């Protein structure tokens, strides 16, 4: 017990690299972690525990770790007492129903009376309940995609991203059951140890600033003086744009922070309004 904040992340899997990358962007200097269970951070009072993702909600609930990074699908399935502190914007996936290509499923009610194989029985049960559907759930521990060809189930409910695994097993995806992304959890909204709570708040501030920076871009352009107002009306700026003089007295430079996903929808309007030399730059960090 060294008094450090303890963070659990997935030992080896889809969330491992993205979790470490987020922590590094928060300025944490993480020791080499190959095959170790616990690793310390050199410049922050934090220990990182590497665990199977399925065990993370329980370890956080029981206080073995103070906080954890895990998929919402796992949290929901495990039904532990944990609080979600922040959605982290990576590890996005969906739990979907899928069925053999040679079968028809026109409306969701068509699953009534059918058998569905899944590794997520709780999420599926809640989905069926809240949609007034009645199907039999078979819980498998893995490889659910082969259940229909083995004759064990009519449908499956599984995490789908590219759909390649489904295609290889002659299945097609249909209704979406659950959307998930990686989230930061703790046992309660604030930790009982005051020192650890301060550390957690510091870490949370850093994480939030990295997430805001990731979803924003720095937009720069040159505009004719007489189109300034028009241009400023087009820019979906988070704050008032910066306007700078240029050596050419008829031109101005305009800089603004914009949501990343808005760029492509405004570019043509900006050009039509006379903007030139448009640059879009990533933002390393943003403190609100
Ligand atoms: P572990 O050995 O830790 O139990 P796992 O095999 O259960 O690993 P992974 O396949 O590494 O887990 O997935 C971890 C999490 O990544 C999932 O629970 C889910 O939240 C998320 N995820 C994102 N995309 C996908 C995907 N295409 N398939 C499966 N999981 C995905
Ligand atoms: Zn797992």
JSON list of C-alpha atoms in Angstrom, two decimals, residues 23-200:
[
{"chain": "A", "resi": 23, "resn": "UNK", "atom": "CA", "xyz": [-2.76, 8.21, -20.24]},
{"chain": "A", "resi": 24, "resn": "UNK", "atom": "CA", "xyz": [0.40, 9.23, -22.12]},
{"chain": "A", "resi": 25, "resn": "UNK", "atom": "CA", "xyz": [-1.46, 12.14, -23.70]},
{"chain": "A", "resi": 26, "resn": "UNK", "atom": "CA", "xyz": [-2.35, 13.18, -20.15]},
{"chain": "A", "resi": 27, "resn": "UNK", "atom": "CA", "xyz": [1.39, 13.64, -19.62]},
{"chain": "A", "resi": 28, "resn": "UNK", "atom": "CA", "xyz": [1.93, 10.41, -17.66]},
{"chain": "A", "resi": 29, "resn": "UNK", "atom": "CA", "xyz": [5.32, 8.78, -18.00]},
{"chain": "A", "resi": 30, "resn": "UNK", "atom": "CA", "xyz": [4.52, 5.06, -17.83]},
{"chain": "A", "resi": 31, "resn": "UNK", "atom": "CA", "xyz": [7.19, 2.45, -17.15]},
{"chain": "A", "resi": 32, "resn": "UNK", "atom": "CA", "xyz": [7.64, -0.39, -19.62]},
{"chain": "A", "resi": 33, "resn": "UNK", "atom": "CA", "xyz": [4.81, -2.75, -18.86]},
{"chain": "A", "resi": 34, "resn": "UNK", "atom": "CA", "xyz": [5.56, -5.93, -20.75]},
{"chain": "A", "resi": 35, "resn": "UNK", "atom": "CA", "xyz": [3.96, -8.86, -18.92]},
{"chain": "A", "resi": 36, "resn": "UNK", "atom": "CA", "xyz": [3.85, -7.10, -15.54]},
{"chain": "A", "resi": 37, "resn": "UNK", "atom": "CA", "xyz": [0.73, -6.98, -13.41]},
{"chain": "A", "resi": 38, "resn": "UNK", "atom": "CA", "xyz": [1.39, -3.58, -11.84]},
{"chain": "A", "resi": 39, "resn": "UNK", "atom": "CA", "xyz": [3.33, -0.68, -13.29]},
{"chain": "A", "resi": 40, "resn": "UNK", "atom": "CA", "xyz": [4.02, 2.70, -11.69]},
{"chain": "A", "resi": 41, "resn": "UNK", "atom": "CA", "xyz": [3.88, 6.08, -13.32]},
{"chain": "A", "resi": 42, "resn": "UNK", "atom": "CA", "xyz": [7.10, 8.05, -12.88]},
{"chain": "A", "resi": 43, "resn": "UNK", "atom": "CA", "xyz": [5.59, 11.53, -12.66]},
{"chain": "A", "resi": 44, "resn": "UNK", "atom": "CA", "xyz": [2.16, 10.95, -11.09]},
{"chain": "A", "resi": 45, "resn": "UNK", "atom": "CA", "xyz": [1.07, 9.02, -7.94]},
{"chain": "A", "resi": 46, "resn": "UNK", "atom": "CA", "xyz": [-0.63, 6.33, -10.00]},
{"chain": "A", "resi": 47, "resn": "UNK", "atom": "CA", "xyz": [-0.24, 2.54, -10.26]},
{"chain": "A", "resi": 48, "resn": "UNK", "atom": "CA", "xyz": [-1.62, 0.81, -13.33]},
{"chain": "A", "resi": 49, "resn": "UNK", "atom": "CA", "xyz": [-3.01, -2.71, -12.84]},
{"chain": "A", "resi": 50, "resn": "UNK", "atom": "CA", "xyz": [-3.24, -4.92, -15.92]},
{"chain": "A", "resi": 51, "resn": "UNK", "atom": "CA", "xyz": [-6.24, -7.27, -15.73]},
{"chain": "A", "resi": 52, "resn": "UNK", "atom": "CA", "xyz": [-8.71, -9.21, -17.87]},
{"chain": "A", "resi": 53, "resn": "UNK", "atom": "CA", "xyz": [-11.40, -6.75, -18.88]},
{"chain": "A", "resi": 54, "resn": "UNK", "atom": "CA", "xyz": [-14.15, -8.98, -17.45]},
{"chain": "A", "resi": 55, "resn": "UNK", "atom": "CA", "xyz": [-12.64, -8.69, -13.95]},
{"chain": "A", "resi": 56, "resn": "UNK", "atom": "CA", "xyz": [-12.27, -4.90, -13.94]},
{"chain": "A", "resi": 57, "resn": "UNK", "atom": "CA", "xyz": [-15.82, -3.91, -12.79]},
{"chain": "A", "resi": 58, "resn": "UNK", "atom": "CA", "xyz": [-15.63, -6.26, -9.82]},
{"chain": "A", "resi": 59, "resn": "UNK", "atom": "CA", "xyz": [-12.13, -5.20, -8.78]},
{"chain": "A", "resi": 60, "resn": "UNK", "atom": "CA", "xyz": [-13.22, -1.57, -8.89]},
{"chain": "A", "resi": 61, "resn": "UNK", "atom": "CA", "xyz": [-16.40, -2.31, -6.96]},
{"chain": "A", "resi": 62, "resn": "UNK", "atom": "CA", "xyz": [-14.39, -4.16, -4.28]},
{"chain": "A", "resi": 63, "resn": "UNK", "atom": "CA", "xyz": [-11.73, -1.45, -4.01]},
{"chain": "A", "resi": 64, "resn": "UNK", "atom": "CA", "xyz": [-8.81, -3.54, -5.32]},
{"chain": "A", "resi": 65, "resn": "UNK", "atom": "CA", "xyz": [-8.50, -0.77, -7.92]},
{"chain": "A", "resi": 66, "resn": "UNK", "atom": "CA", "xyz": [-9.84, 2.76, -7.34]},
{"chain": "A", "resi": 67, "resn": "UNK", "atom": "CA", "xyz": [-10.75, 3.35, -10.97]},
{"chain": "A", "resi": 68, "resn": "UNK", "atom": "CA", "xyz": [-10.83, 1.34, -14.18]},
{"chain": "A", "resi": 69, "resn": "UNK", "atom": "CA", "xyz": [-11.10, 1.62, -17.95]},
{"chain": "A", "resi": 70, "resn": "UNK", "atom": "CA", "xyz": [-13.50, -0.89, -19.50]},
{"chain": "A", "resi": 71, "resn": "UNK", "atom": "CA", "xyz": [-16.19, -1.23, -22.18]},
{"chain": "A", "resi": 72, "resn": "UNK", "atom": "CA", "xyz": [-19.77, -0.29, -21.27]},
{"chain": "A", "resi": 73, "resn": "UNK", "atom": "CA", "xyz": [-20.81, -3.73, -22.56]},
{"chain": "A", "resi": 74, "resn": "UNK", "atom": "CA", "xyz": [-18.77, -5.40, -19.82]},
{"chain": "A", "resi": 75, "resn": "UNK", "atom": "CA", "xyz": [-20.00, -3.03, -17.10]},
{"chain": "A", "resi": 76, "resn": "UNK", "atom": "CA", "xyz": [-23.63, -3.54, -18.03]},
{"chain": "A", "resi": 77, "resn": "UNK", "atom": "CA", "xyz": [-23.24, -7.32, -18.26]},
{"chain": "A", "resi": 78, "resn": "UNK", "atom": "CA", "xyz": [-21.48, -7.63, -14.90]},
{"chain": "A", "resi": 79, "resn": "UNK", "atom": "CA", "xyz": [-24.08, -5.56, -13.00]},
{"chain": "A", "resi": 80, "resn": "UNK", "atom": "CA", "xyz": [-21.61, -4.40, -10.34]},
{"chain": "A", "resi": 81, "resn": "UNK", "atom": "CA", "xyz": [-21.93, -1.27, -8.20]},
{"chain": "A", "resi": 82, "resn": "UNK", "atom": "CA", "xyz": [-19.77, 1.20, -10.09]},
{"chain": "A", "resi": 83, "resn": "UNK", "atom": "CA", "xyz": [-20.13, 4.79, -11.28]},
{"chain": "A", "resi": 84, "resn": "UNK", "atom": "CA", "xyz": [-19.27, 5.97, -14.75]},
{"chain": "A", "resi": 85, "resn": "UNK", "atom": "CA", "xyz": [-17.00, 9.02, -14.52]},
{"chain": "A", "resi": 86, "resn": "UNK", "atom": "CA", "xyz": [-16.30, 9.71, -18.19]},
{"chain": "A", "resi": 87, "resn": "UNK", "atom": "CA", "xyz": [-16.90, 8.28, -21.65]},
{"chain": "A", "resi": 88, "resn": "UNK", "atom": "CA", "xyz": [-13.51, 7.98, -23.33]},
{"chain": "A", "resi": 89, "resn": "UNK", "atom": "CA", "xyz": [-14.35, 8.03, -27.05]},
{"chain": "A", "resi": 90, "resn": "UNK", "atom": "CA", "xyz": [-12.53, 4.81, -28.07]},
{"chain": "A", "resi": 91, "resn": "UNK", "atom": "CA", "xyz": [-13.36, 1.07, -28.14]},
{"chain": "A", "resi": 92, "resn": "UNK", "atom": "CA", "xyz": [-16.65, 1.83, -29.85]},
{"chain": "A", "resi": 93, "resn": "UNK", "atom": "CA", "xyz": [-18.66, -1.25, -30.83]},
{"chain": "A", "resi": 94, "resn": "UNK", "atom": "CA", "xyz": [-22.23, -2.52, -31.00]},
{"chain": "A", "resi": 95, "resn": "UNK", "atom": "CA", "xyz": [-23.93, -5.61, -29.76]},
{"chain": "A", "resi": 96, "resn": "UNK", "atom": "CA", "xyz": [-26.16, -6.82, -32.58]},
{"chain": "A", "resi": 97, "resn": "UNK", "atom": "CA", "xyz": [-28.51, -9.62, -33.45]},
{"chain": "A", "resi": 98, "resn": "UNK", "atom": "CA", "xyz": [-27.45, -11.70, -36.45]},
{"chain": "A", "resi": 99, "resn": "UNK", "atom": "CA", "xyz": [-29.00, -14.67, -38.22]},
{"chain": "A", "resi": 100, "resn": "UNK", "atom": "CA", "xyz": [-28.24, -17.13, -41.08]},
{"chain": "A", "resi": 101, "resn": "UNK", "atom": "CA", "xyz": [-28.14, -15.54, -44.54]},
{"chain": "A", "resi": 102, "resn": "UNK", "atom": "CA", "xyz": [-30.70, -17.99, -45.89]},
{"chain": "A", "resi": 103, "resn": "UNK", "atom": "CA", "xyz": [-33.33, -16.96, -43.31]},
{"chain": "A", "resi": 104, "resn": "UNK", "atom": "CA", "xyz": [-35.61, -13.92, -43.23]},
{"chain": "A", "resi": 105, "resn": "UNK", "atom": "CA", "xyz": [-36.14, -11.56, -40.32]},
{"chain": "A", "resi": 106, "resn": "UNK", "atom": "CA", "xyz": [-38.32, -8.65, -41.40]},
{"chain": "A", "resi": 107, "resn": "UNK", "atom": "CA", "xyz": [-39.35, -7.16, -38.09]},
{"chain": "A", "resi": 108, "resn": "UNK", "atom": "CA", "xyz": [-37.97, -7.52, -34.59]},
{"chain": "A", "resi": 109, "resn": "UNK", "atom": "CA", "xyz": [-41.13, -9.38, -33.45]},
{"chain": "A", "resi": 110, "resn": "UNK", "atom": "CA", "xyz": [-40.02, -12.25, -35.71]},
{"chain": "A", "resi": 111, "resn": "UNK", "atom": "CA", "xyz": [-37.53, -13.30, -33.02]},
{"chain": "A", "resi": 112, "resn": "UNK", "atom": "CA", "xyz": [-40.38, -14.28, -30.67]},
{"chain": "A", "resi": 113, "resn": "UNK", "atom": "CA", "xyz": [-40.12, -17.97, -29.83]},
{"chain": "A", "resi": 114, "resn": "UNK", "atom": "CA", "xyz": [-36.59, -18.25, -31.31]},
{"chain": "A", "resi": 115, "resn": "UNK", "atom": "CA", "xyz": [-33.36, -19.27, -29.58]},
{"chain": "A", "resi": 116, "resn": "UNK", "atom": "CA", "xyz": [-30.54, -16.68, -29.33]},
{"chain": "A", "resi": 117, "resn": "UNK", "atom": "CA", "xyz": [-26.94, -17.58, -28.41]},
{"chain": "A", "resi": 118, "resn": "UNK", "atom": "CA", "xyz": [-24.82, -14.90, -26.73]},
{"chain": "A", "resi": 119, "resn": "UNK", "atom": "CA", "xyz": [-22.02, -14.17, -24.30]},
{"chain": "A", "resi": 120, "resn": "UNK", "atom": "CA", "xyz": [-24.09, -11.19, -23.08]},
{"chain": "A", "resi": 121, "resn": "UNK", "atom": "CA", "xyz": [-27.22, -12.77, -21.54]},
{"chain": "A", "resi": 122, "resn": "UNK", "atom": "CA", "xyz": [-28.00, -9.88, -19.19]},
{"chain": "A", "resi": 123, "resn": "UNK", "atom": "CA", "xyz": [-27.88, -7.16, -21.82]},
{"chain": "A", "resi": 124, "resn": "UNK", "atom": "CA", "xyz": [-29.94, -9.31, -24.17]},
{"chain": "A", "resi": 125, "resn": "UNK", "atom": "CA", "xyz": [-32.50, -10.15, -21.48]},
{"chain": "A", "resi": 126, "resn": "UNK", "atom": "CA", "xyz": [-33.02, -6.44, -20.71]},
{"chain": "A", "resi": 127, "resn": "UNK", "atom": "CA", "xyz": [-33.33, -5.67, -24.41]},
{"chain": "A", "resi": 128, "resn": "UNK", "atom": "CA", "xyz": [-35.96, -8.36, -24.89]},
{"chain": "A", "resi": 129, "resn": "UNK", "atom": "CA", "xyz": [-37.81, -7.21, -21.77]},
{"chain": "A", "resi": 130, "resn": "UNK", "atom": "CA", "xyz": [-37.90, -3.54, -22.69]},
{"chain": "A", "resi": 131, "resn": "UNK", "atom": "CA", "xyz": [-39.13, -4.38, -26.21]},
{"chain": "A", "resi": 132, "resn": "UNK", "atom": "CA", "xyz": [-41.76, -6.86, -25.02]},
{"chain": "A", "resi": 133, "resn": "UNK", "atom": "CA", "xyz": [-40.08, -9.70, -26.90]},
{"chain": "A", "resi": 134, "resn": "UNK", "atom": "CA", "xyz": [-40.02, -13.31, -25.97]},
{"chain": "A", "resi": 135, "resn": "UNK", "atom": "CA", "xyz": [-37.05, -15.41, -27.08]},
{"chain": "A", "resi": 136, "resn": "UNK", "atom": "CA", "xyz": [-34.96, -18.06, -25.38]},
{"chain": "A", "resi": 137, "resn": "UNK", "atom": "CA", "xyz": [-31.41, -17.05, -24.45]},
{"chain": "A", "resi": 138, "resn": "UNK", "atom": "CA", "xyz": [-28.54, -19.55, -24.48]},
{"chain": "A", "resi": 139, "resn": "UNK", "atom": "CA", "xyz": [-25.38, -18.34, -22.77]},
{"chain": "A", "resi": 140, "resn": "UNK", "atom": "CA", "xyz": [-22.11, -19.39, -24.39]},
{"chain": "A", "resi": 141, "resn": "UNK", "atom": "CA", "xyz": [-18.61, -18.43, -23.25]},
{"chain": "A", "resi": 142, "resn": "UNK", "atom": "CA", "xyz": [-17.26, -17.74, -26.74]},
{"chain": "A", "resi": 143, "resn": "UNK", "atom": "CA", "xyz": [-17.48, -18.44, -30.50]},
{"chain": "A", "resi": 144, "resn": "UNK", "atom": "CA", "xyz": [-21.21, -17.71, -30.57]},
{"chain": "A", "resi": 145, "resn": "UNK", "atom": "CA", "xyz": [-21.07, -17.21, -34.35]},
{"chain": "A", "resi": 146, "resn": "UNK", "atom": "CA", "xyz": [-20.95, -20.97, -34.93]},
{"chain": "A", "resi": 147, "resn": "UNK", "atom": "CA", "xyz": [-24.08, -21.66, -32.82]},
{"chain": "A", "resi": 148, "resn": "UNK", "atom": "CA", "xyz": [-26.59, -21.38, -35.72]},
{"chain": "A", "resi": 149, "resn": "UNK", "atom": "CA", "xyz": [-24.66, -23.77, -37.99]},
{"chain": "A", "resi": 150, "resn": "UNK", "atom": "CA", "xyz": [-24.40, -26.25, -35.11]},
{"chain": "A", "resi": 151, "resn": "UNK", "atom": "CA", "xyz": [-28.17, -26.04, -34.77]},
{"chain": "A", "resi": 152, "resn": "UNK", "atom": "CA", "xyz": [-27.88, -24.78, -31.19]},
{"chain": "A", "resi": 153, "resn": "UNK", "atom": "CA", "xyz": [-29.54, -21.43, -31.86]},
{"chain": "A", "resi": 154, "resn": "UNK", "atom": "CA", "xyz": [-31.58, -19.56, -34.49]},
{"chain": "A", "resi": 155, "resn": "UNK", "atom": "CA", "xyz": [-29.84, -16.24, -33.93]},
{"chain": "A", "resi": 156, "resn": "UNK", "atom": "CA", "xyz": [-26.83, -14.84, -32.18]},
{"chain": "A", "resi": 157, "resn": "UNK", "atom": "CA", "xyz": [-26.32, -11.61, -30.24]},
{"chain": "A", "resi": 158, "resn": "UNK", "atom": "CA", "xyz": [-22.69, -10.55, -30.43]},
{"chain": "A", "resi": 159, "resn": "UNK", "atom": "CA", "xyz": [-20.28, -7.62, -30.79]},
{"chain": "A", "resi": 160, "resn": "UNK", "atom": "CA", "xyz": [-20.01, -6.64, -34.42]},
{"chain": "A", "resi": 161, "resn": "UNK", "atom": "CA", "xyz": [-17.56, -4.22, -35.95]},
{"chain": "A", "resi": 162, "resn": "UNK", "atom": "CA", "xyz": [-16.51, -5.03, -39.53]},
{"chain": "A", "resi": 163, "resn": "UNK", "atom": "CA", "xyz": [-18.94, -7.95, -39.95]},
{"chain": "A", "resi": 164, "resn": "UNK", "atom": "CA", "xyz": [-16.16, -10.19, -41.36]},
{"chain": "A", "resi": 165, "resn": "UNK", "atom": "CA", "xyz": [-16.63, -12.91, -38.75]},
{"chain": "A", "resi": 166, "resn": "UNK", "atom": "CA", "xyz": [-20.36, -12.90, -39.47]},
{"chain": "A", "resi": 167, "resn": "UNK", "atom": "CA", "xyz": [-19.79, -13.18, -43.20]},
{"chain": "A", "resi": 168, "resn": "UNK", "atom": "CA", "xyz": [-17.39, -16.10, -42.77]},
{"chain": "A", "resi": 169, "resn": "UNK", "atom": "CA", "xyz": [-20.10, -17.90, -40.82]},
{"chain": "A", "resi": 170, "resn": "UNK", "atom": "CA", "xyz": [-22.83, -17.02, -43.35]},
{"chain": "A", "resi": 171, "resn": "UNK", "atom": "CA", "xyz": [-24.63, -14.74, -40.94]},
{"chain": "A", "resi": 172, "resn": "UNK", "atom": "CA", "xyz": [-26.07, -11.29, -41.54]},
{"chain": "A", "resi": 173, "resn": "UNK", "atom": "CA", "xyz": [-26.52, -8.59, -38.95]},
{"chain": "A", "resi": 174, "resn": "UNK", "atom": "CA", "xyz": [-29.89, -7.14, -38.12]},
{"chain": "A", "resi": 175, "resn": "UNK", "atom": "CA", "xyz": [-31.16, -5.22, -35.08]},
{"chain": "A", "resi": 176, "resn": "UNK", "atom": "CA", "xyz": [-28.85, -3.32, -32.76]},
{"chain": "A", "resi": 177, "resn": "UNK", "atom": "CA", "xyz": [-29.12, -4.26, -29.10]},
{"chain": "A", "resi": 178, "resn": "UNK", "atom": "CA", "xyz": [-26.52, -2.07, -27.38]},
{"chain": "A", "resi": 179, "resn": "UNK", "atom": "CA", "xyz": [-23.91, 0.61, -28.22]},
{"chain": "A", "resi": 180, "resn": "UNK", "atom": "CA", "xyz": [-20.69, 0.65, -26.26]},
{"chain": "A", "resi": 181, "resn": "UNK", "atom": "CA", "xyz": [-17.47, 2.57, -25.83]},
{"chain": "A", "resi": 182, "resn": "UNK", "atom": "CA", "xyz": [-14.66, 2.54, -23.27]},
{"chain": "A", "resi": 183, "resn": "UNK", "atom": "CA", "xyz": [-15.44, 4.44, -20.06]},
{"chain": "A", "resi": 184, "resn": "UNK", "atom": "CA", "xyz": [-13.67, 5.39, -16.86]},
{"chain": "A", "resi": 185, "resn": "UNK", "atom": "CA", "xyz": [-15.36, 3.96, -13.76]},
{"chain": "A", "resi": 186, "resn": "UNK", "atom": "CA", "xyz": [-14.94, 4.17, -9.99]},
{"chain": "A", "resi": 187, "resn": "UNK", "atom": "CA", "xyz": [-16.78, 2.53, -7.10]},
{"chain": "A", "resi": 188, "resn": "UNK", "atom": "CA", "xyz": [-18.54, 5.79, -6.19]},
{"chain": "A", "resi": 189, "resn": "UNK", "atom": "CA", "xyz": [-18.64, 9.27, -7.67]},
{"chain": "A", "resi": 190, "resn": "UNK", "atom": "CA", "xyz": [-15.96, 10.42, -5.20]},
{"chain": "A", "resi": 191, "resn": "UNK", "atom": "CA", "xyz": [-13.37, 8.33, -3.40]},
{"chain": "A", "resi": 192, "resn": "UNK", "atom": "CA", "xyz": [-13.44, 8.15, 0.40]},
{"chain": "A", "resi": 193, "resn": "UNK", "atom": "CA", "xyz": [-9.67, 8.76, 0.71]},
{"chain": "A", "resi": 194, "resn": "UNK", "atom": "CA", "xyz": [-9.26, 12.52, 0.38]},
{"chain": "A", "resi": 195, "resn": "UNK", "atom": "CA", "xyz": [-5.71, 12.38, -1.05]},
{"chain": "A", "resi": 196, "resn": "UNK", "atom": "CA", "xyz": [-6.72, 9.83, -3.66]},
{"chain": "A", "resi": 197, "resn": "UNK", "atom": "CA", "xyz": [-9.74, 11.91, -4.51]},
{"chain": "A", "resi": 198, "resn": "UNK", "atom": "CA", "xyz": [-7.47, 14.90, -5.23]},
{"chain": "A", "resi": 199, "resn": "UNK", "atom": "CA", "xyz": [-5.32, 12.68, -7.47]},
{"chain": "A", "resi": 200, "resn": "UNK", "atom": "CA", "xyz": [-8.42, 11.41, -9.24]}
]
